[in-house]
Short mmCIF file of C-alpha atoms and ligand atoms in Angstrom, two decimals:
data_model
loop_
_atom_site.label_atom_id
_atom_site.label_comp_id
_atom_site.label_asym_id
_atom_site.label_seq_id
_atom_site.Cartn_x
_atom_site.Cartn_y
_atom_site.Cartn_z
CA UNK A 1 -221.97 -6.71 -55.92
CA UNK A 2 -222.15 -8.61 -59.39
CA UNK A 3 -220.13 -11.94 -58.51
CA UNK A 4 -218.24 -12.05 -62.34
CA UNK A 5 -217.43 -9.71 -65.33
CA UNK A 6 -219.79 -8.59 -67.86
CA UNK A 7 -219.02 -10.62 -70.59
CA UNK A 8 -219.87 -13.57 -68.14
CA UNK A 9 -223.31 -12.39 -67.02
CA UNK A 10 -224.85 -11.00 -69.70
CA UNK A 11 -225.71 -12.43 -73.13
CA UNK A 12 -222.53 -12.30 -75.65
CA UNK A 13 -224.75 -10.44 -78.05
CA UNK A 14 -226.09 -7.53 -75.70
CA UNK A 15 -223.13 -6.64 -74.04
CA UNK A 16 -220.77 -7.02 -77.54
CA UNK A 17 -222.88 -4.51 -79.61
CA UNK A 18 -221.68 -1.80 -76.54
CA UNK A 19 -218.49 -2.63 -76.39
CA UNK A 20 -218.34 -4.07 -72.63
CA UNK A 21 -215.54 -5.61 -71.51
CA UNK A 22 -214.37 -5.57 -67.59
CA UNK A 23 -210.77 -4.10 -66.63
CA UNK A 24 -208.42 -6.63 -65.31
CA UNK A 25 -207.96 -5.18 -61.21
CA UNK A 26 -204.16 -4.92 -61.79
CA UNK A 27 -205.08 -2.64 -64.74
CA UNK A 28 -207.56 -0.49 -62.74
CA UNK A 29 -204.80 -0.40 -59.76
CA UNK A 30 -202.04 0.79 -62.16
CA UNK A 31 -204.19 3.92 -64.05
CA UNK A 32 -204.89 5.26 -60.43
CA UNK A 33 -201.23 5.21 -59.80
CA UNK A 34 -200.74 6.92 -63.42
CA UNK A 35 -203.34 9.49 -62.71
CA UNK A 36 -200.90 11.25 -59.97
CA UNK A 37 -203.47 13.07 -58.19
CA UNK A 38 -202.18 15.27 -55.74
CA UNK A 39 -204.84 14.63 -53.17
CA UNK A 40 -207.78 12.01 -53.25
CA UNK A 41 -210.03 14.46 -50.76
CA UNK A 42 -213.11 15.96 -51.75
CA UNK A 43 -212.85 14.96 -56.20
CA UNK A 44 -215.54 14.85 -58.06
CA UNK A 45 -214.87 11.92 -60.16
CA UNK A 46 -216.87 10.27 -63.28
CA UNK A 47 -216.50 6.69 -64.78
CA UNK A 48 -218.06 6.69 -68.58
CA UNK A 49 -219.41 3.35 -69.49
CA UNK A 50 -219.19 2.53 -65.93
CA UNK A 51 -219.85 -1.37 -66.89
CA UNK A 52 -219.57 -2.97 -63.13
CA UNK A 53 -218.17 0.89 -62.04
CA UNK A 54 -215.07 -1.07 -61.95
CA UNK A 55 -212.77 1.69 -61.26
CA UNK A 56 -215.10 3.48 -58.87
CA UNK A 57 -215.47 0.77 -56.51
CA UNK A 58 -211.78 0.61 -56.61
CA UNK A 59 -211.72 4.04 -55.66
CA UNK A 60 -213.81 4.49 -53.13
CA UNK A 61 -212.58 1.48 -51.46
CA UNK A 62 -209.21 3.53 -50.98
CA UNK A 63 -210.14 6.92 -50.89
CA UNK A 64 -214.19 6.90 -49.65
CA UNK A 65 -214.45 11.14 -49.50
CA UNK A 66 -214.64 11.60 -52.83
CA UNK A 67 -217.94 12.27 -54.99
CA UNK A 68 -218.61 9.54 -57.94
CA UNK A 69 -220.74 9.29 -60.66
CA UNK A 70 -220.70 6.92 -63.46
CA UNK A 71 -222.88 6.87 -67.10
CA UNK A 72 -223.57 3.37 -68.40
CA UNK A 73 -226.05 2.98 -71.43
CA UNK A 74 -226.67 -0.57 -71.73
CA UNK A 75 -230.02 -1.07 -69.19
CA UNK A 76 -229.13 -4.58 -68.34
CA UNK A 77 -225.76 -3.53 -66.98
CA UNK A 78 -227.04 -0.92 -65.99
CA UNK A 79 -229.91 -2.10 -63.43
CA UNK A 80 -227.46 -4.34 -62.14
CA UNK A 81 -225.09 -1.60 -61.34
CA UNK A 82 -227.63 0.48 -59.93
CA UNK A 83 -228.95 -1.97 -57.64
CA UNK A 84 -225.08 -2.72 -56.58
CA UNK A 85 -223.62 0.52 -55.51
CA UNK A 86 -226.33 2.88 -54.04
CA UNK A 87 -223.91 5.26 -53.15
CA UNK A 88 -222.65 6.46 -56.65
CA UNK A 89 -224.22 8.40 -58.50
CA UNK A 90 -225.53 6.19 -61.63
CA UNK A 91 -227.17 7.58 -64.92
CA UNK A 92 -228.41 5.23 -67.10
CA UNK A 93 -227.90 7.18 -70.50
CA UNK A 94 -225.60 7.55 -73.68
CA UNK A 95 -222.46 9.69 -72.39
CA UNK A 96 -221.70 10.44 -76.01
CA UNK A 97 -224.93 12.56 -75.85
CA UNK A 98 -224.84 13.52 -72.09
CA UNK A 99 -225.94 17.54 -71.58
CA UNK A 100 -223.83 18.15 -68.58
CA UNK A 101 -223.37 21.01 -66.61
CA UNK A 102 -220.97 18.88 -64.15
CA UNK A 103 -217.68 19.24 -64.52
CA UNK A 104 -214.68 16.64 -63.04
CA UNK A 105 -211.46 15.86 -61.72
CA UNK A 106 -210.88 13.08 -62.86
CA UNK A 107 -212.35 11.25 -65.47
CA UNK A 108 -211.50 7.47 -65.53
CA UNK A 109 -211.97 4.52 -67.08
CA UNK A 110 -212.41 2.25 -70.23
CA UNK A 111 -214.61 3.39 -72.97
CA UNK A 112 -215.97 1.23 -75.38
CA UNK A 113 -213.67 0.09 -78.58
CA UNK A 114 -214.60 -0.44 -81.97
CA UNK A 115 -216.00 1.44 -85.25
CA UNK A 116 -219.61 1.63 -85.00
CA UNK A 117 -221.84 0.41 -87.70
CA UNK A 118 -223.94 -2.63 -88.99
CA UNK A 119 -223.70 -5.72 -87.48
CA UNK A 120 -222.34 -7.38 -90.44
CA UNK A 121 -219.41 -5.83 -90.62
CA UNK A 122 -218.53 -3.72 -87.50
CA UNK A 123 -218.81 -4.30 -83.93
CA UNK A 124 -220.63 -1.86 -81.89
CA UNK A 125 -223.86 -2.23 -83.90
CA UNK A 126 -226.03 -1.28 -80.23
CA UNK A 127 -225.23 2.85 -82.12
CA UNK A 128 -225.78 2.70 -85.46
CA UNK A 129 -228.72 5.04 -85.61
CA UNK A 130 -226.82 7.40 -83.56
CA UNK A 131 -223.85 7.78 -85.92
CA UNK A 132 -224.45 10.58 -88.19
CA UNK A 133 -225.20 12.89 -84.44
CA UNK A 134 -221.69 11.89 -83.05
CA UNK A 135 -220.43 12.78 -86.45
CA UNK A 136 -221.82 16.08 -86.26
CA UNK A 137 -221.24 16.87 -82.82
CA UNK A 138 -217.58 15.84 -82.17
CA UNK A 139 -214.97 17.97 -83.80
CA UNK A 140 -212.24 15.19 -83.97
CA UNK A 141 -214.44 12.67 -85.67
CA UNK A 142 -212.52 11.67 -88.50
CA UNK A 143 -212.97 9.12 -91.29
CA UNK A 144 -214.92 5.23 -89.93
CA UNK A 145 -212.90 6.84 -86.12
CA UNK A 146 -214.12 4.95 -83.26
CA UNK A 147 -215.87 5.35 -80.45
CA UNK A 148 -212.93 5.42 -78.16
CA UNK A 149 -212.15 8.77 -79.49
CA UNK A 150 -215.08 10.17 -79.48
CA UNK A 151 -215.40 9.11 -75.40
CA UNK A 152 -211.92 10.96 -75.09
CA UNK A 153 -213.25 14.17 -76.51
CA UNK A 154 -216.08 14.23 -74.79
CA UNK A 155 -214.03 12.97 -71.20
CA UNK A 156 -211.84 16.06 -71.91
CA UNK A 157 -214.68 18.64 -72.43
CA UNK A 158 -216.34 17.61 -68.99
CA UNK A 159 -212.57 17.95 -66.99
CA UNK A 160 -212.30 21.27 -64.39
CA UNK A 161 -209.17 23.30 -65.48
CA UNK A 162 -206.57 21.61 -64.17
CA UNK A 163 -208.50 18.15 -64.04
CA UNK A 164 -207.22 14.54 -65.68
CA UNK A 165 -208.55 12.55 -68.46
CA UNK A 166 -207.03 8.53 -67.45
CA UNK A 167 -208.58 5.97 -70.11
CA UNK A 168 -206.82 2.31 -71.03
CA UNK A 169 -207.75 2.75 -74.99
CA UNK A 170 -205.83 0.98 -78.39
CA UNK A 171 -202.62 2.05 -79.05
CA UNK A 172 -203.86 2.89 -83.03
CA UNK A 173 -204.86 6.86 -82.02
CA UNK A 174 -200.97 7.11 -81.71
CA UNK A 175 -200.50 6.43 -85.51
CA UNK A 176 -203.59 6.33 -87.91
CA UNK A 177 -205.24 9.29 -89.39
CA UNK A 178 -208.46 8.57 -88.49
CA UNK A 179 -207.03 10.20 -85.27
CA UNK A 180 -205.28 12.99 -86.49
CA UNK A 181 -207.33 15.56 -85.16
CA UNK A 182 -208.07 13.47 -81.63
CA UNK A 183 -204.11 14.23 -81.53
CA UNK A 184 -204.61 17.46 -82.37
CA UNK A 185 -207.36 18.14 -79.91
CA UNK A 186 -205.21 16.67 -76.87
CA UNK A 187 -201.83 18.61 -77.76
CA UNK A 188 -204.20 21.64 -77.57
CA UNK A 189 -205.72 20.75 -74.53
CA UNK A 190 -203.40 19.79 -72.33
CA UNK A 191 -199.98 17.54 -71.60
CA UNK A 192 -200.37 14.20 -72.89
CA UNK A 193 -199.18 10.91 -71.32
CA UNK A 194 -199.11 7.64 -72.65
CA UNK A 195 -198.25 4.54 -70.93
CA UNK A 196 -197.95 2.15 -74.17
CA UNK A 197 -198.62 -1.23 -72.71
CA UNK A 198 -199.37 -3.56 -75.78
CA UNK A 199 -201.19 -6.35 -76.92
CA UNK A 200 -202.04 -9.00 -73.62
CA UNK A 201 -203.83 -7.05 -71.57
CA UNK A 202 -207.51 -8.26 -72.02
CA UNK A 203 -208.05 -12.24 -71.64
CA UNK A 204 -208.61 -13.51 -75.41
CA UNK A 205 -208.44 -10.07 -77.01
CA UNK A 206 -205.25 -9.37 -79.35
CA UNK A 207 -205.93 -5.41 -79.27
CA UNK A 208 -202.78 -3.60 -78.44
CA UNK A 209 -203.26 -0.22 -75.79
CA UNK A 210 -202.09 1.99 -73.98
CA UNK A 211 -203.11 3.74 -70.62
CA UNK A 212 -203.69 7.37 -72.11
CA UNK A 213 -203.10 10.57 -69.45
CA UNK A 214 -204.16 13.73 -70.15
CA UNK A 215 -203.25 16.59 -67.18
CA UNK A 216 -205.91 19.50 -68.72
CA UNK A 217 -203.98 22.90 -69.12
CA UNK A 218 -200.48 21.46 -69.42
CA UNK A 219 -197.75 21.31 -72.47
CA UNK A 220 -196.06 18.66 -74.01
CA UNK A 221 -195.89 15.07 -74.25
CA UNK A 222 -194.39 12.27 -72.39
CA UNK A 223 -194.03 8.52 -73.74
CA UNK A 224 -193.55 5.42 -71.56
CA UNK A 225 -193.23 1.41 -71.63
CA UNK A 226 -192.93 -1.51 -69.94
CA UNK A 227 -189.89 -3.21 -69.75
CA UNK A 228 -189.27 -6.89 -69.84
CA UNK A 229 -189.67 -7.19 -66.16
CA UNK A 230 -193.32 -4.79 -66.13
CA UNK A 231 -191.54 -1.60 -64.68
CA UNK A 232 -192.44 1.53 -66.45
CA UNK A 233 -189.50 3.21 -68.57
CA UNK A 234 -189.95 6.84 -70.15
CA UNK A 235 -189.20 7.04 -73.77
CA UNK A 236 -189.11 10.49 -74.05
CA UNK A 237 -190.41 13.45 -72.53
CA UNK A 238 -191.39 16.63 -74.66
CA UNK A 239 -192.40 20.13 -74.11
CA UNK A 240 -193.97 20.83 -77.02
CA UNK A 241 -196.47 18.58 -79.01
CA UNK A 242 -198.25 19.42 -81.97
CA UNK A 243 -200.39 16.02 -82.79
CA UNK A 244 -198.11 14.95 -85.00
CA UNK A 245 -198.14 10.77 -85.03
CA UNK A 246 -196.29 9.46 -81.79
CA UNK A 247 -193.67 6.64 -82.63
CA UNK A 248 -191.05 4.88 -80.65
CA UNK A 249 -187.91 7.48 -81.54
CA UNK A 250 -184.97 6.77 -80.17
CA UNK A 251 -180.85 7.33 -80.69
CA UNK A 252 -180.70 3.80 -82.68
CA UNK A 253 -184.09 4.77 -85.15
CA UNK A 254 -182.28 8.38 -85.79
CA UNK A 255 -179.11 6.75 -87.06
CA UNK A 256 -180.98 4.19 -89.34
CA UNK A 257 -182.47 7.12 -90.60
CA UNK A 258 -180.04 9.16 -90.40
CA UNK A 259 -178.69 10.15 -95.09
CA UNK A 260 -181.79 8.24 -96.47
CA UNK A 261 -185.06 9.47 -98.00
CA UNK A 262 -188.84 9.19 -97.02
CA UNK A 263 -190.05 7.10 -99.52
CA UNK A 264 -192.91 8.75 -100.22
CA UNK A 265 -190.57 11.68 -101.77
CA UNK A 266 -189.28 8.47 -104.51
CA UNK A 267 -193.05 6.90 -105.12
CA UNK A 268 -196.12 7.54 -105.31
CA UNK A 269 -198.29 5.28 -102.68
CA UNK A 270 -201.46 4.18 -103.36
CA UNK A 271 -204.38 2.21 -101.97
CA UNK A 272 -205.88 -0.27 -104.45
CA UNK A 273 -209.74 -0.23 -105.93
CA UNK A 274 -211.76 -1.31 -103.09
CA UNK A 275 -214.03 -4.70 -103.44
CA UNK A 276 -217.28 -2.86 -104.01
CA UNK A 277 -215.81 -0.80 -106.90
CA UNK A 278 -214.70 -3.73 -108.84
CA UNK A 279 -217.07 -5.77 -108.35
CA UNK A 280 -219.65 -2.94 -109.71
CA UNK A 281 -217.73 -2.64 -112.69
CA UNK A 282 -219.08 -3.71 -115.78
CA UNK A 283 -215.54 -5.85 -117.06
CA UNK A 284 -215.49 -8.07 -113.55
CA UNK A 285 -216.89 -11.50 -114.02
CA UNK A 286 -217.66 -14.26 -111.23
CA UNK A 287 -215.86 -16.96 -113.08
CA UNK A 288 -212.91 -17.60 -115.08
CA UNK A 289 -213.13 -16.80 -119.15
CA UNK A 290 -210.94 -15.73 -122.11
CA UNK A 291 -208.39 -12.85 -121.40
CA UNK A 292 -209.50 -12.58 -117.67
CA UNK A 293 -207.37 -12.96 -114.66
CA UNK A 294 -208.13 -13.52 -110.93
CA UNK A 295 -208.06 -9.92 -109.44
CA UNK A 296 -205.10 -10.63 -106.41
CA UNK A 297 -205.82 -10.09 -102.45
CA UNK A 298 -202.91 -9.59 -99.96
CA UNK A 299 -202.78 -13.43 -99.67
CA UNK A 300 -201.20 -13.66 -102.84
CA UNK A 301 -198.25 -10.94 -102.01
CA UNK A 302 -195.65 -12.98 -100.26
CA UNK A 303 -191.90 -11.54 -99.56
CA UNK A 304 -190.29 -11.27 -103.13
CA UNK A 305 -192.73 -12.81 -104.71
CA UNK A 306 -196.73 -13.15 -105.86
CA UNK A 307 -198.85 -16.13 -106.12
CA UNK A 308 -200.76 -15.40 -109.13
CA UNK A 309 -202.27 -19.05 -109.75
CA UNK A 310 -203.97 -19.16 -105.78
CA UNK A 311 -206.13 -16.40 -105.22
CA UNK A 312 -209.13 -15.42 -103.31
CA UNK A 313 -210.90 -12.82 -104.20
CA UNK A 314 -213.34 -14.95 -106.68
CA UNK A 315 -213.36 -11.85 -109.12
CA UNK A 316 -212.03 -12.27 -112.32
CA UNK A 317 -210.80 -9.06 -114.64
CA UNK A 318 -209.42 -8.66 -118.11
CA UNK A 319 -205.46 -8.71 -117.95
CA UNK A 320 -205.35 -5.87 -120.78
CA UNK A 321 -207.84 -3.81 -119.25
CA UNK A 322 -206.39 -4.31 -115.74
CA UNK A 323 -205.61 -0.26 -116.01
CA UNK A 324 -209.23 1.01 -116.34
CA UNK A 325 -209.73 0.30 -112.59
CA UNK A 326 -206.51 2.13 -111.76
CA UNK A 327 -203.81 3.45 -114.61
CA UNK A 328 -200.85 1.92 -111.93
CA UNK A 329 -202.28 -1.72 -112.44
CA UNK A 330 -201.01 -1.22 -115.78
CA UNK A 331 -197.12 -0.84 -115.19
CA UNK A 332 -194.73 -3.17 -113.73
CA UNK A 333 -195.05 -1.58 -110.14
CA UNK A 334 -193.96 -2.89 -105.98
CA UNK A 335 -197.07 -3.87 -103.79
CA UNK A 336 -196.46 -4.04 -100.38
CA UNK A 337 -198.57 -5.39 -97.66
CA UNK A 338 -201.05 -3.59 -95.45
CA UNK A 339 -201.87 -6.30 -92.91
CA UNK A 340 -198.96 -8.75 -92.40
CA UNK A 341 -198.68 -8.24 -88.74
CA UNK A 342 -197.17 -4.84 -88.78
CA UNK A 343 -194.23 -6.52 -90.93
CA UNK A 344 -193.46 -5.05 -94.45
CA UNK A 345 -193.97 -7.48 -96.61
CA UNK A 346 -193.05 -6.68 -100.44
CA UNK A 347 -193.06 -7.84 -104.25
CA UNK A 348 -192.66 -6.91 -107.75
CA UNK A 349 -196.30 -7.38 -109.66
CA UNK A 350 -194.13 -8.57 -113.38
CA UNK A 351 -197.95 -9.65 -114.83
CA UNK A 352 -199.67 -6.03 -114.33
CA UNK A 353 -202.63 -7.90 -112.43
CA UNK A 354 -205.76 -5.85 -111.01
CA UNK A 355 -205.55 -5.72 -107.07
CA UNK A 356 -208.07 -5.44 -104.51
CA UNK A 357 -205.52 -5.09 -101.79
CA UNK A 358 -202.53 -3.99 -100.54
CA UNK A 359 -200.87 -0.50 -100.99
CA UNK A 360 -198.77 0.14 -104.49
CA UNK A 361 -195.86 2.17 -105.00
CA UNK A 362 -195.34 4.05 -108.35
CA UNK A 363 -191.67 5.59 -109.10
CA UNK A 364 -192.41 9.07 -109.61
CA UNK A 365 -189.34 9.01 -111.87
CA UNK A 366 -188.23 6.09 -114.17
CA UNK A 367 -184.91 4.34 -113.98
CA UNK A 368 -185.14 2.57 -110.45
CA UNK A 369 -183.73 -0.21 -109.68
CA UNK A 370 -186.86 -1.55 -108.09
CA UNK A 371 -185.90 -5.35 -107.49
CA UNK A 372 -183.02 -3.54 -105.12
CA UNK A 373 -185.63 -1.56 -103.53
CA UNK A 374 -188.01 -4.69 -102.79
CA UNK A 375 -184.90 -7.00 -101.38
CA UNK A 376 -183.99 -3.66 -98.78
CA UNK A 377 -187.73 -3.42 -98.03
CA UNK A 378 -188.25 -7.06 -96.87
CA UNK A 379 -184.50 -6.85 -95.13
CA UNK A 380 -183.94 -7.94 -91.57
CA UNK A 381 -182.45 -4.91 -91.09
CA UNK A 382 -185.38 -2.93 -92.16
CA UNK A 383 -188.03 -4.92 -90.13
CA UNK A 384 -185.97 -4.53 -87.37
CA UNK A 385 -186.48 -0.13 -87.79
CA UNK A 386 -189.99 -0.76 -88.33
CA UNK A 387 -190.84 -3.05 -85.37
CA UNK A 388 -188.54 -0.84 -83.13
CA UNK A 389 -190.40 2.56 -84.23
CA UNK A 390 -193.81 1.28 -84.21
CA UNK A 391 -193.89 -2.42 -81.75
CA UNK A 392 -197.70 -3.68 -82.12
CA UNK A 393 -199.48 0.02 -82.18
CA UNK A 394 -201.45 -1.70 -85.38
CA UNK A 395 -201.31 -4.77 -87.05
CA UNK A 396 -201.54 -2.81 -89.86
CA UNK A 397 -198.72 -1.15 -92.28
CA UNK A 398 -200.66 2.33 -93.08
CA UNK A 399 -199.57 4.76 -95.96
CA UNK A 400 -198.36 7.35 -93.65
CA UNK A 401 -195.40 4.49 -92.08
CA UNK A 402 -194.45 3.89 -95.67
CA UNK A 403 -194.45 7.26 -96.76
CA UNK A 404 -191.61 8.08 -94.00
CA UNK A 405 -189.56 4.59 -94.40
CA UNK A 406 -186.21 5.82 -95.13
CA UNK A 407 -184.51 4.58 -98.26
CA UNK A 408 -181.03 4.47 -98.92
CA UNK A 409 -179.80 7.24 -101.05
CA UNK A 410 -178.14 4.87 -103.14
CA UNK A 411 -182.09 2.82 -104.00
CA UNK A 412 -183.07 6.19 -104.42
CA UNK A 413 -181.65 7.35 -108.09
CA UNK A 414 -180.99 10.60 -108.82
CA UNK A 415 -182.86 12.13 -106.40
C1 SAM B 1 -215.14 -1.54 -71.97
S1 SAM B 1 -216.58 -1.50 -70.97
C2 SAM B 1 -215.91 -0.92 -69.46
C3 SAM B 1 -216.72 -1.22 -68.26
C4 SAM B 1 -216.12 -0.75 -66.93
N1 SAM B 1 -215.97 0.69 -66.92
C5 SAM B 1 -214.77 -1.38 -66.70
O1 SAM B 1 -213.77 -0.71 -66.89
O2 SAM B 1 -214.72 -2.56 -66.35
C6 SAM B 1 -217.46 -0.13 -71.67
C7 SAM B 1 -218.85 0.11 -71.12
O3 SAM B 1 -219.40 1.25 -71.79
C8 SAM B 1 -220.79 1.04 -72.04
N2 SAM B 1 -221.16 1.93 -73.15
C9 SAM B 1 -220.99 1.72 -74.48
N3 SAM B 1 -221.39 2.79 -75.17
C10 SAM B 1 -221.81 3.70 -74.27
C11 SAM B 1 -222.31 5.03 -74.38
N4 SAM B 1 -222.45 5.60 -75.56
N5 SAM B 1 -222.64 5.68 -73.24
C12 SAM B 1 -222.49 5.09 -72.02
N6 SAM B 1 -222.02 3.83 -71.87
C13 SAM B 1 -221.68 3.16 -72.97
C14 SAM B 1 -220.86 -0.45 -72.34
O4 SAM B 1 -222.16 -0.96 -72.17
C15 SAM B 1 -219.85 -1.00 -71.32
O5 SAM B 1 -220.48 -1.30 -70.11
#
């Protein structure tokens, strides 16, 4: 039996590009709680990106008559699993691509995290050449996704009837659309669970997750948490679900909703012209010169106001031509953050600057009162709602959370 965790007996660089990480015990003891199996006799159960078959050792351990198979693709880890537990069975190969006629139980474990793509930029660079095949071959593949989702689908596809899907994945399929139609897939497969556990889990790792359930066959949707003292608290529990995003909705988030307006039915909201762009335009210069301005990054947008003199983007742009890149940069509009922590972090742009950053909102009538709207948006009172609704799912603020952010009628005009 390997004597430590991946990540300390393999070489950071091989067992990084797969996404390896071992499950804290606690964590592995608590998902077979979660799974609620109604008998541990005679499963057949599977482990994808076994790693150290973590949760099968743990398994067997308690409950030896079971069958249990595990897929691992990296060969190092692999060979050393294989040579470890003789009694599983062990298939060195990529479970994204697996042709299985097997079907399980249970499915268990935790898949790898991360968007895949080069090395320079994204982390699980081991499946780069493969990505265009998982992008053809999994129906909820949506956007950069990531491979966690892509491991769900396919988890759920290889589940018996009434079998479960239990994974510890990020939070972030609860609430971005890259995973709108992983949401959709589950409410149509079965009844979701999700155990939303947070940031804290994995040593040295800020991501934020949650233990995902899925009992195949069933309705509905049920939402937990931990409490201060660890125990597990239902939010709510559902009977329908139709993949819509899952938040933290409760009696106090209704009543601070309750008479305003989404504010995506008051502004427009839109992303800003992405690095690339710019930079390939034929206007944007590497240094300062007549009539051009620095084009502004998020670390110029502070609450109430922007830093227009320290910036970091080291592209300048011509001020009076700021609106050829996009027509908004042109009028006196409100940025707001996208990654301030999850807080909502907003300012008036007075100078019409060009942004490379940040999402912009647009009145879609004239006659707001938009300093009003800025000093509500960066209220205590607001950031309270938010961080209520949504805890750490992302440390991102996405379009789709400021879209629904209720404004007070009275911010609103004559809407
Ligand atoms: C987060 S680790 C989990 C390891 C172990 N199951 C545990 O919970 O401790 C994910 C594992 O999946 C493996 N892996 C990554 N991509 C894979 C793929 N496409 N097919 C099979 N295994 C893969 C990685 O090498 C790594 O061992």
């Amino acid at each position: 039996m390997p004597d430590r965790p991946i990540e300390q007996l393999l070489e950071r660089d091989s067992w990084k590009s797969f996404g390896a990480v071992s499950t804290p015990p606690a964590i592995v003891q608590l998902m077979l709680e979660l799974a609620e199996m109604e008998s541990w006799q005679g499963l057949s159960i599977l482990e994808p990106g076994a790693g150290f078959c973590e949760f099968l050792q743990r398994i067997q351990a308690l409950h030896p008559n079971n069958h249990f198979a595990g897929i691992e693709l990296n060969p190092e880890i692999f060979q050393i699993a294989a040579s470890s537990y003789k009694s599983f069975q062990l298939i060195p190969a990529d479970f994204l691509l697996w042709d299985s006629r097997q079907k399980f139980d249970l499915v268990i474990g935790n898949p790898p995290y991360g968007i895949i793509g080069d090395k320079s930029h994204y982390p699980i660079h081991g499946l780069e050449q493969r990505k265009k095949t998982y992008q053809n071959i999994f129906q909820t593949w949506r956007g950069k996704y990531n491979i966690y989702g892509a491991f769900i689908e396919k988890a759920v596809r290889l589940l018996k009837p009434r079998g479960k899907l239990v994974f510890i994945v990020p939070a972030t399929f609860m609430l971005l659309d890259d995973f709108s139609r992983l949401r959709q897939f589950l409410a149509e497969q079965g009844r979701t669970r999700i155990y939303y556990l947070g940031p804290g889990v994995f040593e040295k790792k800020q991501v934020s997750t949650a233990i995902l359930v899925l009992d195949k066959g069933g309705k509905g949707i049920e939402l937990f948490q931990r409490d201060a003292s660890g125990r597990i608290r239902k939010c709510f529990a559902r009977e329908k679900y139709d993949g819509g995003i899952i938040r933290f909705e409760s009696s106090d988030t209704l009543a601070f909703e309750k008479g305003k307006i989404p504010l995506g039915q008051i502004f427009f909201i839109r992303f800003a012209a992405r690095s690339p762009e710019i930079k390939k335009h034929p206007l944007a210069a590497t240094r300062p010169g007549p009539g051009l301005v620095p084009v502004l990054t998020g670390s110029s947008l502070h609450p109430g106001w922007i830093d227009y003199d320290n910036t970091r983007s080291g592209i300048f742009f011509p001020l009076a031509r700021a609106s050829e890149l996009r027509k908004f940069y042109g009028q006196r509009h409100i940025v707001v953050g996208h990654t301030k922590g999850g807080k909502v972090v907003a300012a008036i742009d007075e100078r019409c600057y060009p942004w490379r950053e940040e999402m912009h909102l647009v009145p879609k009538k004239p006659g707001l009162n938009l300093e009003a709207v800025v000093g509500y948006l960066n209220s205590s009172e607001l950031q309270a709602y938010m961080k209520n609704l949504y805890r750490e799912i992302t440390p991102h603020l996405t379009i789709t959370q400021l879209k629904l952010l209720p404004l007070p009628q009275n911010l609103a005009g004559d809407f």
